[in-house]
Amino acid sequence: MIGGMATRKLTPAEMPEADHAFYGLVWAGTVLTERVDRALSKAHDLPVSWFEVMLWLASSDEPVAASVLGNSTMLSRSQVSRVLDALQARGLVSRTPSARDARSVEVALTAEGRRVFEEADATRRACLAPVFTDVLDQRDMEALSAVWRKLKAHKDA
């Protein structure tokens, strides 16, 4: 009897909708992040946390204040600082004193950083395609983006 019970799974209908939605969000984030982290680490020796910082830098035409990276990424300020140390040691980012604020440091991808980012981004996209971008249509993507914006807007409530 115990063996038979162990194979049974709860169905979403047996869980309140809000609980199922939250669990799904956590599950998807965890599984997809682990998948990307494995692919980037294997192909580029680049943990996903490093890639996330590079992604924000690559999307900006101007150097970015280190404090802005702390506010934009899912990393703490101390984690951002450690990631920037590691990226700088590999020659992938440069840090310069801010022309606008003497207390601030601005960060930018180096030419090598941009090259590594572009290769890693191609790896990330290929790794996510079969489990994310090829599975979801434009309406799904728009819905996820809308949900993400709502949740992020109320994160400090």
PDB file of N, CA, C and O in Angstrom, residues 81-138:
ATOM      1  N   SER A  81      29.452  43.251  -5.645  1.00  0.00           N
ATOM      2  CA  SER A  81      30.845  43.657  -5.475  1.00  0.00           C
ATOM      3  C   SER A  81      31.796  42.478  -5.728  1.00  0.00           C
ATOM      4  O   SER A  81      32.806  42.620  -6.435  1.00  0.00           O
ATOM      5  N   ARG A  82      31.457  41.305  -5.188  1.00  0.00           N
ATOM      6  CA  ARG A  82      32.297  40.111  -5.401  1.00  0.00           C
ATOM      7  C   ARG A  82      32.296  39.690  -6.878  1.00  0.00           C
ATOM      8  O   ARG A  82      33.338  39.317  -7.422  1.00  0.00           O
ATOM      9  N   VAL A  83      31.122  39.754  -7.521  1.00  0.00           N
ATOM     10  CA  VAL A  83      31.035  39.401  -8.941  1.00  0.00           C
ATOM     11  C   VAL A  83      31.871  40.377  -9.770  1.00  0.00           C
ATOM     12  O   VAL A  83      32.618  39.963 -10.662  1.00  0.00           O
ATOM     13  N   LEU A  84      31.777  41.675  -9.458  1.00  0.00           N
ATOM     14  CA  LEU A  84      32.568  42.667 -10.199  1.00  0.00           C
ATOM     15  C   LEU A  84      34.063  42.440 -10.005  1.00  0.00           C
ATOM     16  O   LEU A  84      34.838  42.571 -10.962  1.00  0.00           O
ATOM     17  N   ASP A  85      34.473  42.063  -8.794  1.00  0.00           N
ATOM     18  CA  ASP A  85      35.886  41.733  -8.549  1.00  0.00           C
ATOM     19  C   ASP A  85      36.329  40.599  -9.468  1.00  0.00           C
ATOM     20  O   ASP A  85      37.392  40.650 -10.092  1.00  0.00           O
ATOM     21  N   ALA A  86      35.505  39.554  -9.533  1.00  0.00           N
ATOM     22  CA  ALA A  86      35.845  38.373 -10.344  1.00  0.00           C
ATOM     23  C   ALA A  86      35.854  38.718 -11.834  1.00  0.00           C
ATOM     24  O   ALA A  86      36.753  38.289 -12.570  1.00  0.00           O
ATOM     25  N   LEU A  87      34.860  39.484 -12.279  1.00  0.00           N
ATOM     26  CA  LEU A  87      34.795  39.867 -13.700  1.00  0.00           C
ATOM     27  C   LEU A  87      35.973  40.770 -14.074  1.00  0.00           C
ATOM     28  O   LEU A  87      36.544  40.626 -15.163  1.00  0.00           O
ATOM     29  N   GLN A  88      36.340  41.675 -13.163  1.00  0.00           N
ATOM     30  CA  GLN A  88      37.478  42.560 -13.425  1.00  0.00           C
ATOM     31  C   GLN A  88      38.777  41.753 -13.475  1.00  0.00           C
ATOM     32  O   GLN A  88      39.632  41.995 -14.337  1.00  0.00           O
ATOM     33  N   ALA A  89      38.910  40.776 -12.589  1.00  0.00           N
ATOM     34  CA  ALA A  89      40.120  39.935 -12.573  1.00  0.00           C
ATOM     35  C   ALA A  89      40.269  39.167 -13.881  1.00  0.00           C
ATOM     36  O   ALA A  89      41.386  38.891 -14.320  1.00  0.00           O
ATOM     37  N   ARG A  90      39.148  38.829 -14.514  1.00  0.00           N
ATOM     38  CA  ARG A  90      39.187  38.127 -15.810  1.00  0.00           C
ATOM     39  C   ARG A  90      39.251  39.088 -16.991  1.00  0.00           C
ATOM     40  O   ARG A  90      39.238  38.666 -18.143  1.00  0.00           O
ATOM     41  N   GLY A  91      39.289  40.388 -16.711  1.00  0.00           N
ATOM     42  CA  GLY A  91      39.395  41.374 -17.792  1.00  0.00           C
ATOM     43  C   GLY A  91      38.086  41.599 -18.537  1.00  0.00           C
ATOM     44  O   GLY A  91      38.102  42.087 -19.670  1.00  0.00           O
ATOM     45  N   LEU A  92      36.959  41.260 -17.909  1.00  0.00           N
ATOM     46  CA  LEU A  92      35.668  41.355 -18.590  1.00  0.00           C
ATOM     47  C   LEU A  92      34.932  42.668 -18.306  1.00  0.00           C
ATOM     48  O   LEU A  92      34.057  43.058 -19.069  1.00  0.00           O
ATOM     49  N   VAL A  93      35.280  43.333 -17.205  1.00  0.00           N
ATOM     50  CA  VAL A  93      34.702  44.647 -16.905  1.00  0.00           C
ATOM     51  C   VAL A  93      35.797  45.607 -16.482  1.00  0.00           C
ATOM     52  O   VAL A  93      36.859  45.196 -16.020  1.00  0.00           O
ATOM     53  N   SER A  94      35.504  46.893 -16.650  1.00  0.00           N
ATOM     54  CA  SER A  94      36.382  47.939 -16.129  1.00  0.00           C
ATOM     55  C   SER A  94      35.593  48.761 -15.127  1.00  0.00           C
ATOM     56  O   SER A  94      34.374  48.913 -15.252  1.00  0.00           O
ATOM     57  N   ARG A  95      36.292  49.237 -14.108  1.00  0.00           N
ATOM     58  CA  ARG A  95      35.684  50.124 -13.109  1.00  0.00           C
ATOM     59  C   ARG A  95      36.419  51.464 -13.197  1.00  0.00           C
ATOM     60  O   ARG A  95      37.646  51.489 -13.187  1.00  0.00           O
ATOM     61  N   THR A  96      35.648  52.526 -13.261  1.00  0.00           N
ATOM     62  CA  THR A  96      36.247  53.856 -13.298  1.00  0.00           C
ATOM     63  C   THR A  96      35.501  54.762 -12.333  1.00  0.00           C
ATOM     64  O   THR A  96      34.278  54.591 -12.148  1.00  0.00           O
ATOM     65  N   PRO A  97      36.194  55.729 -11.721  1.00  0.00           N
ATOM     66  CA  PRO A  97      35.489  56.681 -10.866  1.00  0.00           C
ATOM     67  C   PRO A  97      34.459  57.445 -11.698  1.00  0.00           C
ATOM     68  O   PRO A  97      34.703  57.769 -12.859  1.00  0.00           O
ATOM     69  N   SER A  98      33.322  57.696 -11.108  1.00  0.00           N
ATOM     70  CA  SER A  98      32.250  58.407 -11.806  1.00  0.00           C
ATOM     71  C   SER A  98      32.629  59.862 -12.023  1.00  0.00           C
ATOM     72  O   SER A  98      33.143  60.517 -11.116  1.00  0.00           O
ATOM     73  N   ALA A  99      32.351  60.354 -13.218  1.00  0.00           N
ATOM     74  CA  ALA A  99      32.578  61.773 -13.496  1.00  0.00           C
ATOM     75  C   ALA A  99      31.505  62.625 -12.805  1.00  0.00           C
ATOM     76  O   ALA A  99      31.724  63.798 -12.530  1.00  0.00           O
ATOM     77  N   ARG A 100      30.356  62.020 -12.539  1.00  0.00           N
ATOM     78  CA  ARG A 100      29.219  62.747 -11.940  1.00  0.00           C
ATOM     79  C   ARG A 100      29.237  62.729 -10.416  1.00  0.00           C
ATOM     80  O   ARG A 100      28.714  63.637  -9.785  1.00  0.00           O
ATOM     81  N   ASP A 101      29.806  61.657  -9.833  1.00  0.00           N
ATOM     82  CA  ASP A 101      29.785  61.518  -8.376  1.00  0.00           C
ATOM     83  C   ASP A 101      31.107  60.886  -7.934  1.00  0.00           C
ATOM     84  O   ASP A 101      31.350  59.699  -8.194  1.00  0.00           O
ATOM     85  N   ALA A 102      31.946  61.660  -7.276  1.00  0.00           N
ATOM     86  CA  ALA A 102      33.295  61.201  -6.898  1.00  0.00           C
ATOM     87  C   ALA A 102      33.264  59.978  -5.979  1.00  0.00           C
ATOM     88  O   ALA A 102      34.226  59.224  -5.922  1.00  0.00           O
ATOM     89  N   ARG A 103      32.150  59.772  -5.264  1.00  0.00           N
ATOM     90  CA  ARG A 103      32.064  58.628  -4.340  1.00  0.00           C
ATOM     91  C   ARG A 103      31.655  57.347  -5.062  1.00  0.00           C
ATOM     92  O   ARG A 103      31.678  56.265  -4.496  1.00  0.00           O
ATOM     93  N   SER A 104      31.258  57.484  -6.306  1.00  0.00           N
ATOM     94  CA  SER A 104      30.689  56.352  -7.041  1.00  0.00           C
ATOM     95  C   SER A 104      31.670  55.794  -8.072  1.00  0.00           C
ATOM     96  O   SER A 104      32.518  56.513  -8.590  1.00  0.00           O
ATOM     97  N   VAL A 105      31.514  54.509  -8.328  1.00  0.00           N
ATOM     98  CA  VAL A 105      32.319  53.826  -9.348  1.00  0.00           C
ATOM     99  C   VAL A 105      31.381  53.390 -10.464  1.00  0.00           C
ATOM    100  O   VAL A 105      30.281  52.901 -10.213  1.00  0.00           O
ATOM    101  N   GLU A 106      31.820  53.592 -11.698  1.00  0.00           N
ATOM    102  CA  GLU A 106      31.029  53.153 -12.846  1.00  0.00           C
ATOM    103  C   GLU A 106      31.691  51.934 -13.474  1.00  0.00           C
ATOM    104  O   GLU A 106      32.916  51.825 -13.512  1.00  0.00           O
ATOM    105  N   VAL A 107      30.842  51.042 -13.960  1.00  0.00           N
ATOM    106  CA  VAL A 107      31.306  49.762 -14.478  1.00  0.00           C
ATOM    107  C   VAL A 107      30.855  49.623 -15.928  1.00  0.00           C
ATOM    108  O   VAL A 107      29.739  50.021 -16.275  1.00  0.00           O
ATOM    109  N   ALA A 108      31.709  49.062 -16.750  1.00  0.00           N
ATOM    110  CA  ALA A 108      31.362  48.795 -18.150  1.00  0.00           C
ATOM    111  C   ALA A 108      32.032  47.492 -18.580  1.00  0.00           C
ATOM    112  O   ALA A 108      33.061  47.093 -18.025  1.00  0.00           O
ATOM    113  N   LEU A 109      31.429  46.848 -19.563  1.00  0.00           N
ATOM    114  CA  LEU A 109      32.067  45.684 -20.164  1.00  0.00           C
ATOM    115  C   LEU A 109      33.271  46.152 -20.975  1.00  0.00           C
ATOM    116  O   LEU A 109      33.206  47.177 -21.649  1.00  0.00           O
ATOM    117  N   THR A 110      34.348  45.404 -20.917  1.00  0.00           N
ATOM    118  CA  THR A 110      35.490  45.648 -21.806  1.00  0.00           C
ATOM    119  C   THR A 110      35.148  45.017 -23.161  1.00  0.00           C
ATOM    120  O   THR A 110      34.119  44.331 -23.306  1.00  0.00           O
ATOM    121  N   ALA A 111      36.004  45.229 -24.152  1.00  0.00           N
ATOM    122  CA  ALA A 111      35.795  44.599 -25.464  1.00  0.00           C
ATOM    123  C   ALA A 111      35.751  43.074 -25.299  1.00  0.00           C
ATOM    124  O   ALA A 111      34.900  42.392 -25.874  1.00  0.00           O
ATOM    125  N   GLU A 112      36.664  42.544 -24.481  1.00  0.00           N
ATOM    126  CA  GLU A 112      36.673  41.101 -24.211  1.00  0.00           C
ATOM    127  C   GLU A 112      35.409  40.690 -23.475  1.00  0.00           C
ATOM    128  O   GLU A 112      34.826  39.639 -23.750  1.00  0.00           O
ATOM    129  N   GLY A 113      34.949  41.523 -22.536  1.00  0.00           N
ATOM    130  CA  GLY A 113      33.717  41.249 -21.804  1.00  0.00           C
ATOM    131  C   GLY A 113      32.522  41.178 -22.734  1.00  0.00           C
ATOM    132  O   GLY A 113      31.658  40.308 -22.603  1.00  0.00           O
ATOM    133  N   ARG A 114      32.466  42.074 -23.695  1.00  0.00           N
ATOM    134  CA  ARG A 114      31.355  42.074 -24.659  1.00  0.00           C
ATOM    135  C   ARG A 114      31.407  40.805 -25.515  1.00  0.00           C
ATOM    136  O   ARG A 114      30.386  40.194 -25.786  1.00  0.00           O
ATOM    137  N   ARG A 115      32.609  40.413 -25.918  1.00  0.00           N
ATOM    138  CA  ARG A 115      32.761  39.189 -26.730  1.00  0.00           C
ATOM    139  C   ARG A 115      32.307  37.964 -25.938  1.00  0.00           C
ATOM    140  O   ARG A 115      31.524  37.147 -26.423  1.00  0.00           O
ATOM    141  N   VAL A 116      32.777  37.843 -24.696  1.00  0.00           N
ATOM    142  CA  VAL A 116      32.395  36.710 -23.846  1.00  0.00           C
ATOM    143  C   VAL A 116      30.894  36.737 -23.573  1.00  0.00           C
ATOM    144  O   VAL A 116      30.225  35.701 -23.614  1.00  0.00           O
ATOM    145  N   PHE A 117      30.352  37.934 -23.317  1.00  0.00           N
ATOM    146  CA  PHE A 117      28.910  38.044 -23.075  1.00  0.00           C
ATOM    147  C   PHE A 117      28.124  37.550 -24.282  1.00  0.00           C
ATOM    148  O   PHE A 117      27.158  36.798 -24.132  1.00  0.00           O
ATOM    149  N   GLU A 118      28.499  37.968 -25.478  1.00  0.00           N
ATOM    150  CA  GLU A 118      27.755  37.568 -26.686  1.00  0.00           C
ATOM    151  C   GLU A 118      27.787  36.057 -26.878  1.00  0.00           C
ATOM    152  O   GLU A 118      26.777  35.442 -27.218  1.00  0.00           O
ATOM    153  N   GLU A 119      28.930  35.437 -26.618  1.00  0.00           N
ATOM    154  CA  GLU A 119      29.019  33.976 -26.714  1.00  0.00           C
ATOM    155  C   GLU A 119      28.165  33.310 -25.637  1.00  0.00           C
ATOM    156  O   GLU A 119      27.439  32.345 -25.913  1.00  0.00           O
ATOM    157  N   ALA A 120      28.243  33.821 -24.416  1.00  0.00           N
ATOM    158  CA  ALA A 120      27.465  33.250 -23.311  1.00  0.00           C
ATOM    159  C   ALA A 120      25.966  33.455 -23.531  1.00  0.00           C
ATOM    160  O   ALA A 120      25.155  32.579 -23.219  1.00  0.00           O
ATOM    161  N   ASP A 121      25.601  34.598 -24.084  1.00  0.00           N
ATOM    162  CA  ASP A 121      24.188  34.876 -24.340  1.00  0.00           C
ATOM    163  C   ASP A 121      23.635  33.897 -25.384  1.00  0.00           C
ATOM    164  O   ASP A 121      22.507  33.422 -25.256  1.00  0.00           O
ATOM    165  N   ALA A 122      24.439  33.579 -26.382  1.00  0.00           N
ATOM    166  CA  ALA A 122      24.012  32.593 -27.385  1.00  0.00           C
ATOM    167  C   ALA A 122      23.822  31.225 -26.724  1.00  0.00           C
ATOM    168  O   ALA A 122      22.860  30.509 -27.026  1.00  0.00           O
ATOM    169  N   THR A 123      24.711  30.873 -25.801  1.00  0.00           N
ATOM    170  CA  THR A 123      24.586  29.614 -25.052  1.00  0.00           C
ATOM    171  C   THR A 123      23.306  29.620 -24.222  1.00  0.00           C
ATOM    172  O   THR A 123      22.557  28.649 -24.206  1.00  0.00           O
ATOM    173  N   ARG A 124      23.057  30.738 -23.530  1.00  0.00           N
ATOM    174  CA  ARG A 124      21.852  30.852 -22.692  1.00  0.00           C
ATOM    175  C   ARG A 124      20.590  30.699 -23.539  1.00  0.00           C
ATOM    176  O   ARG A 124      19.683  29.955 -23.179  1.00  0.00           O
ATOM    177  N   ARG A 125      20.544  31.371 -24.660  1.00  0.00           N
ATOM    178  CA  ARG A 125      19.353  31.299 -25.521  1.00  0.00           C
ATOM    179  C   ARG A 125      19.139  29.878 -26.049  1.00  0.00           C
ATOM    180  O   ARG A 125      18.018  29.382 -26.071  1.00  0.00           O
ATOM    181  N   ALA A 126      20.218  29.228 -26.447  1.00  0.00           N
ATOM    182  CA  ALA A 126      20.115  27.852 -26.966  1.00  0.00           C
ATOM    183  C   ALA A 126      19.661  26.895 -25.867  1.00  0.00           C
ATOM    184  O   ALA A 126      18.863  25.984 -26.105  1.00  0.00           O
ATOM    185  N   CYS A 127      20.148  27.110 -24.669  1.00  0.00           N
ATOM    186  CA  CYS A 127      19.817  26.246 -23.539  1.00  0.00           C
ATOM    187  C   CYS A 127      18.352  26.436 -23.113  1.00  0.00           C
ATOM    188  O   CYS A 127      17.676  25.480 -22.730  1.00  0.00           O
ATOM    189  N   LEU A 128      17.847  27.659 -23.211  1.00  0.00           N
ATOM    190  CA  LEU A 128      16.466  27.937 -22.804  1.00  0.00           C
ATOM    191  C   LEU A 128      15.435  27.620 -23.888  1.00  0.00           C
ATOM    192  O   LEU A 128      14.276  27.369 -23.572  1.00  0.00           O
ATOM    193  N   ALA A 129      15.863  27.619 -25.145  1.00  0.00           N
ATOM    194  CA  ALA A 129      14.907  27.454 -26.243  1.00  0.00           C
ATOM    195  C   ALA A 129      13.980  26.246 -26.069  1.00  0.00           C
ATOM    196  O   ALA A 129      12.757  26.405 -26.099  1.00  0.00           O
ATOM    197  N   PRO A 130      14.499  25.029 -25.849  1.00  0.00           N
ATOM    198  CA  PRO A 130      13.592  23.870 -25.823  1.00  0.00           C
ATOM    199  C   PRO A 130      12.658  23.826 -24.611  1.00  0.00           C
ATOM    200  O   PRO A 130      11.650  23.118 -24.648  1.00  0.00           O
ATOM    201  N   VAL A 131      12.985  24.577 -23.558  1.00  0.00           N
ATOM    202  CA  VAL A 131      12.172  24.506 -22.340  1.00  0.00           C
ATOM    203  C   VAL A 131      11.469  25.818 -22.008  1.00  0.00           C
ATOM    204  O   VAL A 131      10.728  25.896 -21.033  1.00  0.00           O
ATOM    205  N   PHE A 132      11.691  26.863 -22.813  1.00  0.00           N
ATOM    206  CA  PHE A 132      11.095  28.157 -22.502  1.00  0.00           C
ATOM    207  C   PHE A 132      10.617  28.872 -23.769  1.00  0.00           C
ATOM    208  O   PHE A 132       9.433  28.917 -24.047  1.00  0.00           O
ATOM    209  N   THR A 133      11.548  29.410 -24.552  1.00  0.00           N
ATOM    210  CA  THR A 133      11.149  30.252 -25.687  1.00  0.00           C
ATOM    211  C   THR A 133      10.449  29.481 -26.808  1.00  0.00           C
ATOM    212  O   THR A 133       9.598  30.054 -27.484  1.00  0.00           O
ATOM    213  N   ASP A 134      10.787  28.216 -27.001  1.00  0.00           N
ATOM    214  CA  ASP A 134      10.088  27.418 -28.027  1.00  0.00           C
ATOM    215  C   ASP A 134       8.745  26.906 -27.529  1.00  0.00           C
ATOM    216  O   ASP A 134       7.914  26.477 -28.324  1.00  0.00           O
ATOM    217  N   VAL A 135       8.539  26.929 -26.212  1.00  0.00           N
ATOM    218  CA  VAL A 135       7.320  26.382 -25.608  1.00  0.00           C
ATOM    219  C   VAL A 135       6.250  27.467 -25.462  1.00  0.00           C
ATOM    220  O   VAL A 135       5.057  27.192 -25.598  1.00  0.00           O
ATOM    221  N   LEU A 136       6.681  28.691 -25.184  1.00  0.00           N
ATOM    222  CA  LEU A 136       5.754  29.783 -24.922  1.00  0.00           C
ATOM    223  C   LEU A 136       5.582  30.656 -26.166  1.00  0.00           C
ATOM    224  O   LEU A 136       6.544  30.908 -26.881  1.00  0.00           O
ATOM    225  N   ASP A 137       4.352  31.129 -26.370  1.00  0.00           N
ATOM    226  CA  ASP A 137       4.121  32.033 -27.498  1.00  0.00           C
ATOM    227  C   ASP A 137       4.207  33.485 -27.025  1.00  0.00           C
ATOM    228  O   ASP A 137       4.453  33.759 -25.844  1.00  0.00           O
ATOM    229  N   GLN A 138       3.983  34.416 -27.945  1.00  0.00           N
ATOM    230  CA  GLN A 138       4.107  35.840 -27.633  1.00  0.00           C
ATOM    231  C   GLN A 138       3.170  36.267 -26.503  1.00  0.00           C
ATOM    232  O   GLN A 138       3.555  37.022 -25.616  1.00  0.00           O
TER     233      GLN A 138
END
